[in-house]
XYZ file of C-alpha atoms in Angstrom:
281
model
C 0.000 0.000 0.000
C 1.344 3.402 -0.973
C 1.514 6.190 1.593
C 3.085 9.596 2.161
C 6.470 9.346 3.977
C 6.377 11.035 7.364
C 10.190 11.108 7.591
C 10.689 13.499 4.655
C 12.238 16.760 5.885
C 12.935 18.681 2.651
C 11.996 18.889 -1.006
C 8.571 18.605 -2.625
C 6.218 16.899 -0.194
C 2.923 15.170 -0.940
C -0.292 16.285 0.728
C -3.115 18.773 0.233
C -3.384 17.882 -3.425
C 0.342 18.348 -4.104
C 2.580 15.995 -6.061
C 5.249 14.402 -3.900
C 7.038 11.147 -3.005
C 5.354 7.985 -1.782
C 6.611 4.885 0.020
C 5.403 1.323 0.376
C 5.887 -1.434 2.959
C 8.614 -3.204 0.989
C 11.313 -0.573 1.469
C 10.807 1.505 -1.664
C 10.727 5.290 -2.011
C 8.896 6.537 -5.100
C 9.916 9.986 -6.322
C 7.738 11.540 -9.044
C 9.722 12.688 -12.050
C 9.968 16.473 -11.952
C 8.978 18.594 -14.936
C 11.089 20.991 -17.062
C 13.471 18.155 -17.868
C 14.624 17.709 -14.272
C 12.936 14.339 -13.911
C 14.361 12.920 -17.126
C 17.791 14.275 -16.175
C 17.676 12.592 -12.771
C 16.467 9.355 -14.353
C 19.376 9.501 -16.797
C 21.802 9.979 -13.898
C 20.473 7.006 -11.922
C 20.460 4.821 -15.044
C 24.062 5.736 -15.859
C 25.355 5.657 -12.279
C 23.849 2.258 -11.465
C 25.887 0.596 -14.222
C 29.034 2.759 -14.147
C 31.969 0.467 -13.316
C 34.135 3.447 -12.338
C 32.187 3.885 -9.074
C 33.856 1.963 -6.194
C 31.575 -0.306 -4.164
C 32.419 1.504 -0.922
C 31.172 4.751 -2.518
C 28.147 3.256 -4.255
C 26.619 2.448 -0.858
C 26.275 6.187 -0.186
C 23.703 6.432 -2.992
C 20.133 5.045 -2.872
C 19.676 1.783 -4.755
C 17.856 2.419 -8.038
C 15.083 -0.008 -9.046
C 13.986 1.639 -12.289
C 10.723 3.519 -12.827
C 7.100 2.790 -11.946
C 3.847 4.340 -13.116
C 1.856 4.869 -9.927
C -1.217 6.767 -8.829
C 0.088 10.271 -8.155
C -0.275 11.753 -4.684
C -2.137 14.764 -6.114
C -4.911 12.584 -7.520
C -4.030 13.300 -11.146
C -3.815 9.621 -12.128
C -0.914 7.448 -13.216
C 2.428 9.248 -13.127
C 6.058 8.095 -13.660
C 8.117 7.727 -10.482
C 11.728 6.819 -9.755
C 11.763 3.645 -7.657
C 14.503 4.036 -5.047
C 15.697 2.542 -1.784
C 13.840 3.924 1.241
C 16.751 4.637 3.595
C 14.656 4.673 6.778
C 12.286 1.781 6.071
C 13.829 -0.481 8.724
C 13.772 2.214 11.414
C 10.902 2.951 13.790
C 11.549 6.557 14.854
C 14.442 7.781 12.717
C 16.076 11.161 13.222
C 16.824 12.742 9.837
C 18.816 15.783 8.667
C 19.098 17.042 5.082
C 22.127 19.217 4.227
C 22.250 20.747 0.733
C 25.905 20.822 -0.285
C 27.737 23.521 -2.226
C 28.135 27.279 -2.037
C 26.578 27.376 -5.525
C 23.383 25.373 -6.131
C 22.923 26.355 -9.790
C 24.617 24.521 -12.638
C 26.416 26.335 -15.481
C 23.953 25.348 -18.230
C 20.886 26.542 -16.291
C 18.535 29.211 -17.625
C 19.192 32.748 -16.421
C 15.965 32.994 -14.395
C 16.844 29.755 -12.579
C 20.362 30.995 -11.807
C 18.955 34.247 -10.392
C 16.518 32.278 -8.226
C 19.284 30.015 -6.882
C 21.696 32.902 -6.312
C 19.098 34.677 -4.211
C 18.550 31.631 -1.998
C 22.290 30.879 -1.760
C 22.947 34.433 -0.566
C 20.025 34.491 1.863
C 20.983 31.178 3.488
C 24.316 29.811 4.722
C 25.172 28.225 1.350
C 27.384 31.012 0.047
C 29.265 31.685 3.286
C 29.359 28.211 4.811
C 29.336 26.008 1.709
C 26.147 24.162 2.657
C 22.779 24.776 4.246
C 20.440 22.676 6.345
C 17.297 22.115 4.266
C 15.329 20.315 6.963
C 15.552 18.061 9.994
C 13.521 16.205 12.534
C 14.861 14.704 15.750
C 13.117 12.108 17.878
C 12.785 12.936 21.565
C 10.668 10.295 23.296
C 7.124 8.874 23.332
C 5.810 11.908 25.177
C 7.486 14.681 23.177
C 7.619 12.972 19.794
C 9.695 14.713 17.136
C 11.284 18.157 17.150
C 10.954 19.504 13.613
C 11.454 23.223 12.957
C 9.280 24.544 10.129
C 10.672 25.187 6.668
C 10.716 28.988 7.006
C 12.671 28.765 10.262
C 15.243 26.425 8.701
C 15.725 28.669 5.656
C 16.548 31.533 8.014
C 19.264 29.572 9.847
C 22.430 31.569 10.446
C 25.823 29.875 10.694
C 25.395 29.703 14.454
C 21.872 28.260 14.032
C 23.357 25.611 11.746
C 25.957 24.659 14.349
C 23.165 24.487 16.929
C 21.009 22.288 14.670
C 23.879 19.833 14.182
C 24.247 19.685 17.964
C 20.518 19.245 18.567
C 20.469 16.455 16.004
C 22.527 14.274 18.375
C 21.018 15.494 21.666
C 18.531 13.903 24.038
C 16.882 17.295 24.645
C 16.183 18.942 21.266
C 13.868 21.892 21.783
C 12.825 25.243 20.377
C 13.582 26.729 23.797
C 16.782 28.753 23.322
C 17.562 28.515 27.037
C 17.988 24.738 26.843
C 21.552 23.844 25.894
C 21.809 20.736 23.666
C 23.548 17.962 25.612
C 25.021 16.211 22.518
C 24.720 12.964 24.469
C 24.582 10.862 21.274
C 27.421 12.651 19.438
C 29.985 9.899 19.939
C 27.530 7.127 18.999
C 26.174 8.884 15.894
C 28.899 11.190 14.588
C 31.955 9.427 16.047
C 33.457 5.960 15.837
C 34.765 3.923 12.883
C 31.261 3.521 11.414
C 29.816 6.886 12.425
C 28.631 9.704 10.216
C 31.962 11.536 10.394
C 33.902 8.456 9.207
C 31.430 7.993 6.353
C 31.710 11.644 5.312
C 35.504 11.348 5.294
C 35.309 8.347 2.945
C 33.059 10.354 0.665
C 35.470 13.295 0.847
C 38.396 11.085 -0.223
C 36.468 10.078 -3.331
C 35.511 13.654 -4.182
C 39.154 14.662 -3.913
C 39.835 12.385 -6.882
C 36.629 11.796 -8.861
C 36.110 13.844 -12.012
C 33.182 11.866 -13.427
C 30.348 14.066 -12.136
C 29.668 17.514 -10.699
C 26.827 17.492 -8.174
C 24.814 20.724 -8.003
C 21.954 21.164 -5.508
C 22.573 17.673 -4.130
C 22.009 16.824 -0.462
C 23.644 14.647 2.153
C 20.936 12.870 4.135
C 21.964 11.811 7.651
C 19.894 9.217 9.512
C 20.090 7.368 12.827
C 17.804 5.805 15.432
C 17.999 7.022 19.011
C 16.113 4.061 20.481
C 18.764 1.660 19.195
C 21.405 3.551 21.175
C 19.302 3.537 24.352
C 18.883 -0.227 23.989
C 22.639 -0.702 23.709
C 22.604 -1.422 20.014
C 24.259 0.301 17.060
C 22.807 3.717 16.204
C 22.362 2.715 12.579
C 23.987 6.023 11.591
C 24.020 6.309 7.825
C 24.490 8.917 5.120
C 23.052 8.974 1.607
C 23.471 11.412 -1.245
C 20.099 12.389 -2.731
C 18.618 14.718 -5.381
C 20.404 14.436 -8.709
C 18.298 16.566 -11.047
C 21.247 18.891 -11.690
C 24.223 16.555 -11.955
C 26.485 17.277 -14.950
C 29.553 15.619 -16.443
C 32.794 16.358 -14.624
C 34.854 16.345 -17.846
C 38.069 15.537 -15.979
C 37.723 18.377 -13.448
C 37.363 17.925 -9.666
C 34.032 19.074 -8.212
C 35.411 21.781 -5.898
C 31.959 23.249 -5.244
C 30.679 20.040 -3.664
C 34.006 19.176 -2.071
C 34.253 22.569 -0.366
C 30.780 22.293 1.155
C 31.441 18.729 2.265
C 34.664 19.812 4.008
C 32.748 22.563 5.823
C 30.117 20.084 7.056
C 32.863 17.695 8.179
C 34.591 20.491 10.110
C 31.454 21.423 12.071
C 30.651 17.802 12.900
C 34.268 17.101 13.872
C 34.162 20.070 16.279
C 31.045 18.614 17.930
C 32.661 15.186 18.332
C 35.812 16.734 19.809
C 33.960 18.991 22.248
C 31.706 16.141 23.375
C 34.499 13.650 23.999
């Protein structure tokens, strides 16, 4: 049975007659193909990437598994519509905490239309993208059965300053996330989620090593999705911390040149997370 994902924190979301992603009970995430050529471009990327032998296996795991396309009943009630069939990263988790970080100081790609470039430039300048090299696009953090999830609204997230971004990354691994500015995030899960040989920081560093060498693609307006499950930590199990790269509507050929735009933003994200791990040790 298809349903609207409640774990989605950014991007086009289904509901109120709007077209957006759907999930099923078998671990699939169905993303409707976007218009203006973006959907066909993303489909072409997934098709090419899934069979590209130049991608190392230890890097391929940072991308959702691609299962082709499906024509499904659209979430806006408009009838059958083509969707990308992808791996649902959080399907095995009960109450996952999720953070979406859009990487790059520049989210527009060189071949884009002028009006699109102007639109992206405006958002890059008004958010932390230009100054920090990435911006938080959305997050939700599980507290407990009583408090549920802390999820700041989209407008609040878009207005994040650099300091707000640091705070959000701290709240993401805290037992006391709250909108109350007087409550200091305890970062009690920082070592279990960000740190360790299998933590988010170690995964980001592996991704960074690849981006320091790969010249196959340039990733514009792509996000790093970070996921973990707090309840697993409290039960003495692995946090299930995992990262995935998502949103590939604006990927272009690298043509033998390193993707410094993405690499720079990734390094900035790594630096902030590394500071949290160090200060929480």
